[in-house]
mmCIF file of C-alpha atoms in Angstrom:
data_model
loop_
_atom_site.group_PDB
_atom_site.id
_atom_site.type_symbol
_atom_site.label_atom_id
_atom_site.label_comp_id
_atom_site.label_asym_id
_atom_site.label_seq_id
_atom_site.Cartn_x
_atom_site.Cartn_y
_atom_site.Cartn_z
ATOM 1 C CA MET C 1 138.051 -57.131 28.997
ATOM 2 C CA ASP C 2 139.195 -58.205 32.462
ATOM 3 C CA ALA C 3 137.307 -55.301 34.019
ATOM 4 C CA LEU C 4 134.141 -56.203 32.097
ATOM 5 C CA PHE C 5 134.256 -59.847 33.187
ATOM 6 C CA ALA C 6 134.902 -58.839 36.799
ATOM 7 C CA ALA C 7 132.061 -56.309 36.732
ATOM 8 C CA GLU C 8 129.538 -59.038 35.853
ATOM 9 C CA ASN C 9 130.103 -60.610 39.274
ATOM 10 C CA LYS C 10 127.523 -59.206 41.685
ATOM 11 C CA LEU C 11 129.830 -59.541 44.690
ATOM 12 C CA VAL C 12 132.367 -57.362 42.890
ATOM 13 C CA GLN C 13 129.565 -54.870 42.230
ATOM 14 C CA TYR C 14 128.425 -54.824 45.867
ATOM 15 C CA ARG C 15 131.984 -54.458 47.125
ATOM 16 C CA ALA C 16 132.385 -51.441 44.849
ATOM 17 C CA ALA C 17 129.023 -50.035 46.002
ATOM 18 C CA GLN C 18 130.097 -50.480 49.620
ATOM 19 C CA MET C 19 133.391 -48.676 48.988
ATOM 20 C CA LEU C 20 131.458 -45.780 47.409
ATOM 21 C CA GLY C 21 128.938 -45.595 50.255
ATOM 22 C CA LEU C 22 125.952 -46.665 48.128
ATOM 23 C CA ARG C 23 122.913 -48.450 49.540
ATOM 24 C CA PHE C 24 122.342 -52.038 48.395
ATOM 25 C CA PRO C 25 120.483 -55.037 49.842
ATOM 26 C CA ASN C 26 122.117 -57.042 52.618
ATOM 27 C CA THR C 27 123.662 -59.982 50.712
ATOM 28 C CA PHE C 28 124.961 -63.471 51.533
ATOM 29 C CA ILE C 29 126.242 -66.572 49.774
ATOM 30 C CA CYS C 30 125.479 -69.510 52.024
ATOM 31 C CA ALA C 31 124.399 -73.149 51.759
ATOM 32 C CA ASP C 32 122.190 -72.995 54.879
ATOM 33 C CA PRO C 33 118.662 -71.669 54.192
ATOM 34 C CA ALA C 34 117.934 -71.400 57.935
ATOM 35 C CA TYR C 35 120.921 -69.098 58.401
ATOM 36 C CA LEU C 36 119.767 -66.950 55.471
ATOM 37 C CA ALA C 37 116.276 -66.683 56.937
ATOM 38 C CA ALA C 38 117.703 -65.674 60.322
ATOM 39 C CA GLU C 39 119.948 -63.003 58.800
ATOM 40 C CA LEU C 40 117.632 -61.651 56.091
ATOM 41 C CA GLY C 41 114.136 -62.353 57.362
ATOM 42 C CA GLU C 42 111.513 -64.187 55.336
ATOM 43 C CA PRO C 43 110.828 -64.138 52.551
ATOM 44 C CA PHE C 44 114.267 -63.314 51.181
ATOM 45 C CA VAL C 45 115.482 -62.997 47.594
ATOM 46 C CA ILE C 46 117.650 -65.426 45.653
ATOM 47 C CA LYS C 47 119.281 -64.740 42.293
ATOM 48 C CA PRO C 48 122.291 -65.923 40.281
ATOM 49 C CA LEU C 49 125.712 -64.688 41.329
ATOM 50 C CA GLY C 50 126.714 -63.961 37.729
ATOM 51 C CA PRO C 51 124.649 -63.339 34.592
ATOM 52 C CA GLY C 52 121.047 -64.483 34.934
ATOM 53 C CA ASN C 53 120.686 -65.987 31.480
ATOM 54 C CA PHE C 54 122.025 -69.062 29.758
ATOM 55 C CA THR C 55 121.625 -71.091 26.581
ATOM 56 C CA THR C 56 120.433 -74.682 26.832
ATOM 57 C CA GLY C 57 121.988 -77.561 24.909
ATOM 58 C CA ASP C 58 119.353 -77.212 22.192
ATOM 59 C CA GLY C 59 120.140 -73.503 21.708
ATOM 60 C CA CYS C 60 117.193 -72.015 23.612
ATOM 61 C CA ASP C 61 117.828 -68.882 25.681
ATOM 62 C CA GLN C 62 116.653 -69.076 29.295
ATOM 63 C CA VAL C 63 116.452 -66.401 31.992
ATOM 64 C CA VAL C 64 116.792 -67.150 35.702
ATOM 65 C CA HIS C 65 114.501 -64.624 37.389
ATOM 66 C CA THR C 66 114.956 -63.180 40.844
ATOM 67 C CA GLN C 67 112.648 -64.950 43.296
ATOM 68 C CA ALA C 68 111.369 -64.452 46.827
ATOM 69 C CA VAL C 69 111.648 -67.644 48.875
ATOM 70 C CA SER C 70 111.528 -68.971 52.414
ATOM 71 C CA ALA C 71 113.959 -71.382 54.059
ATOM 72 C CA ARG C 72 111.367 -74.148 53.661
ATOM 73 C CA ASP C 73 111.208 -73.519 49.885
ATOM 74 C CA LEU C 74 114.942 -74.257 49.656
ATOM 75 C CA ALA C 75 114.994 -77.449 51.706
ATOM 76 C CA GLY C 76 117.343 -79.879 49.950
ATOM 77 C CA ALA C 77 118.483 -77.332 47.329
ATOM 78 C CA ASP C 78 122.177 -76.996 46.517
ATOM 79 C CA LEU C 79 122.616 -73.240 46.808
ATOM 80 C CA LEU C 80 126.341 -73.391 46.094
ATOM 81 C CA GLY C 81 126.163 -75.553 42.984
ATOM 82 C CA ALA C 82 125.071 -72.734 40.653
ATOM 83 C CA PRO C 83 125.920 -70.573 42.760
ATOM 84 C CA PHE C 84 123.164 -68.260 43.966
ATOM 85 C CA LEU C 85 123.239 -65.332 46.307
ATOM 86 C CA ALA C 86 120.578 -64.351 48.820
ATOM 87 C CA GLN C 87 119.464 -60.824 49.663
ATOM 88 C CA LYS C 88 117.116 -58.978 51.943
ATOM 89 C CA LEU C 89 113.809 -58.376 50.171
ATOM 90 C CA LEU C 90 113.285 -54.717 49.270
ATOM 91 C CA THR C 91 109.758 -53.523 48.561
ATOM 92 C CA ALA C 92 110.038 -51.434 45.415
ATOM 93 C CA ARG C 93 107.862 -48.406 44.806
ATOM 94 C CA THR C 94 109.751 -47.625 41.607
ATOM 95 C CA HIS C 95 112.258 -49.479 39.428
ATOM 96 C CA LEU C 96 115.024 -47.475 37.768
ATOM 97 C CA ARG C 97 117.003 -48.532 34.697
ATOM 98 C CA ILE C 98 120.039 -46.281 34.435
ATOM 99 C CA VAL C 99 122.275 -46.455 31.368
ATOM 100 C CA THR C 100 125.759 -44.971 31.682
ATOM 101 C CA VAL C 101 128.162 -44.205 28.857
ATOM 102 C CA ASP C 102 131.538 -42.693 29.690
ATOM 103 C CA GLY C 103 130.408 -40.309 32.415
ATOM 104 C CA HIS C 104 126.889 -39.661 31.082
ATOM 105 C CA ALA C 105 123.675 -41.205 32.415
ATOM 106 C CA TRP C 106 120.063 -41.640 31.334
ATOM 107 C CA THR C 107 117.321 -42.796 33.686
ATOM 108 C CA ALA C 108 113.989 -44.421 32.991
ATOM 109 C CA GLU C 109 111.569 -45.301 35.747
ATOM 110 C CA LEU C 110 108.847 -47.909 36.099
ATOM 111 C CA ASP C 111 106.012 -47.865 38.626
ATOM 112 C CA ALA C 112 106.392 -51.092 40.642
ATOM 113 C CA ASP C 113 102.713 -51.279 41.586
ATOM 114 C CA GLU C 114 101.183 -54.657 40.620
ATOM 115 C CA LEU C 115 104.433 -55.913 39.080
ATOM 116 C CA PRO C 116 106.199 -59.136 40.093
ATOM 117 C CA LEU C 117 109.374 -58.947 42.153
ATOM 118 C CA ASP C 118 111.385 -59.348 38.935
ATOM 119 C CA TRP C 119 109.700 -56.871 36.580
ATOM 120 C CA ARG C 120 111.118 -58.726 33.541
ATOM 121 C CA GLN C 121 108.463 -61.405 34.098
ATOM 122 C CA ALA C 122 105.721 -58.928 33.130
ATOM 123 C CA ALA C 123 105.657 -58.373 29.368
ATOM 124 C CA ARG C 124 103.928 -54.983 29.750
ATOM 125 C CA ALA C 125 106.753 -53.728 31.979
ATOM 126 C CA HIS C 126 109.181 -53.765 29.057
ATOM 127 C CA ARG C 127 107.051 -51.102 27.352
ATOM 128 C CA SER C 128 106.176 -49.071 30.455
ATOM 129 C CA PHE C 129 109.443 -47.354 31.395
ATOM 130 C CA VAL C 130 109.328 -43.567 31.088
ATOM 131 C CA PRO C 131 112.227 -41.094 30.948
ATOM 132 C CA SER C 132 112.842 -39.369 34.254
ATOM 133 C CA ALA C 133 114.904 -36.346 35.258
ATOM 134 C CA ARG C 134 114.178 -36.574 38.985
ATOM 135 C CA TRP C 135 116.998 -38.926 39.983
ATOM 136 C CA GLU C 136 120.090 -36.780 39.410
ATOM 137 C CA SER C 137 121.830 -37.928 42.602
ATOM 138 C CA VAL C 138 121.257 -41.582 41.693
ATOM 139 C CA GLU C 139 122.621 -40.921 38.195
ATOM 140 C CA ARG C 140 125.761 -39.441 39.738
ATOM 141 C CA ASP C 141 126.135 -42.521 41.912
ATOM 142 C CA ALA C 142 125.587 -44.793 38.898
ATOM 143 C CA VAL C 143 128.336 -42.992 36.977
ATOM 144 C CA ARG C 144 130.685 -43.202 39.975
ATOM 145 C CA LEU C 145 130.028 -46.937 40.215
ATOM 146 C CA ALA C 146 130.655 -47.511 36.497
ATOM 147 C CA GLN C 147 133.883 -45.519 36.691
ATOM 148 C CA HIS C 148 135.029 -47.406 39.787
ATOM 149 C CA LEU C 149 134.447 -50.713 37.977
ATOM 150 C CA GLN C 150 136.216 -49.347 34.864
ATOM 151 C CA THR C 151 133.283 -50.049 32.561
ATOM 152 C CA GLY C 152 132.669 -47.455 29.863
ATOM 153 C CA PHE C 153 129.073 -48.624 29.423
ATOM 154 C CA THR C 154 126.590 -50.081 31.919
ATOM 155 C CA CYS C 155 122.924 -50.816 32.367
ATOM 156 C CA GLN C 156 122.087 -50.591 36.056
ATOM 157 C CA ASP C 157 119.021 -51.555 38.054
ATOM 158 C CA TRP C 158 118.094 -49.559 41.124
ATOM 159 C CA ILE C 159 115.051 -49.869 43.372
ATOM 160 C CA VAL C 160 113.357 -46.959 45.113
ATOM 161 C CA GLU C 161 111.808 -48.113 48.368
ATOM 162 C CA ASP C 162 110.520 -46.212 51.396
ATOM 163 C CA ALA C 163 114.091 -45.762 52.681
ATOM 164 C CA GLY C 164 115.220 -44.334 49.333
ATOM 165 C CA PRO C 165 117.110 -45.607 46.266
ATOM 166 C CA ALA C 166 119.190 -48.780 46.490
ATOM 167 C CA PHE C 167 121.540 -50.285 43.918
ATOM 168 C CA VAL C 168 120.469 -53.765 42.794
ATOM 169 C CA ASP C 169 122.845 -54.797 40.013
ATOM 170 C CA LEU C 170 124.805 -53.766 36.959
ATOM 171 C CA ASN C 171 125.373 -55.299 33.536
ATOM 172 C CA PRO C 172 128.364 -54.097 31.470
ATOM 173 C CA GLY C 173 126.609 -55.344 28.337
ATOM 174 C CA GLY C 174 122.976 -54.853 29.322
ATOM 175 C CA GLN C 175 119.833 -54.184 27.324
ATOM 176 C CA TRP C 176 118.426 -50.702 26.778
ATOM 177 C CA LEU C 177 116.595 -50.722 23.430
ATOM 178 C CA PHE C 178 113.272 -51.370 25.220
ATOM 179 C CA LEU C 179 113.526 -47.885 26.756
ATOM 180 C CA PRO C 180 111.691 -44.925 25.169
ATOM 181 C CA ASP C 181 112.984 -43.767 21.785
ATOM 182 C CA SER C 182 113.868 -40.316 23.116
ATOM 183 C CA MET C 183 116.446 -42.013 25.346
ATOM 184 C CA THR C 184 117.707 -44.738 23.037
ATOM 185 C CA GLU C 185 118.625 -42.276 20.294
ATOM 186 C CA GLN C 186 120.780 -40.287 22.715
ATOM 187 C CA ILE C 187 122.337 -43.443 24.172
ATOM 188 C CA ALA C 188 123.144 -44.784 20.695
ATOM 189 C CA ASP C 189 124.792 -41.490 19.694
ATOM 190 C CA SER C 190 126.802 -41.397 22.894
ATOM 191 C CA LEU C 191 127.876 -45.029 22.515
ATOM 192 C CA ALA C 192 128.969 -44.417 18.933
ATOM 193 C CA SER C 193 130.998 -41.360 19.945
ATOM 194 C CA TRP C 194 132.616 -43.234 22.827
ATOM 195 C CA LEU C 195 133.506 -46.214 20.638
ATOM 196 C CA ARG C 196 135.044 -43.858 18.074
ATOM 197 C CA GLY C 197 137.081 -42.285 20.840
ATOM 198 C CA ALA C 198 135.485 -38.902 20.213
#
């Protein structure tokens, strides 16, 4: 359980990615928007340090989406109160959702054209992922990352930009049932076998 809780922290994830030599966006936690703009360029990305969802006092589930902002947008904001992290904006050509289970990986890809920065904001995107076998090296890296973080199961987000694939984040309890049935059946079988210790 300790490994799972630690793995939810994005700084822990990026430290692991750095140790493994994986590409990921330049990342800062800082209270000074002007410093972030100088280091990352504008616009830059902000997102929660930990899980990006929460339940309100009246029981409603809320998602905090990744956003592109400028230093002026953040004037007067308390960036350390939540806290948030800031990253260099990557221009995605393709989004990858990679599910890993105990050394195995499945990849689905999503064309980023005409999608918002955070694809979860587009309802159609949840039904538009397609299975892909063309990212074997990224799958190997995803498995290495999951093993390094000691998580038997992960859902990982990667972005493919002009410079190549880059790791974005990992969820040790992430969602995958929106992926195509041909993948989810295999993932479910693999999860069941792993949980049984088979």
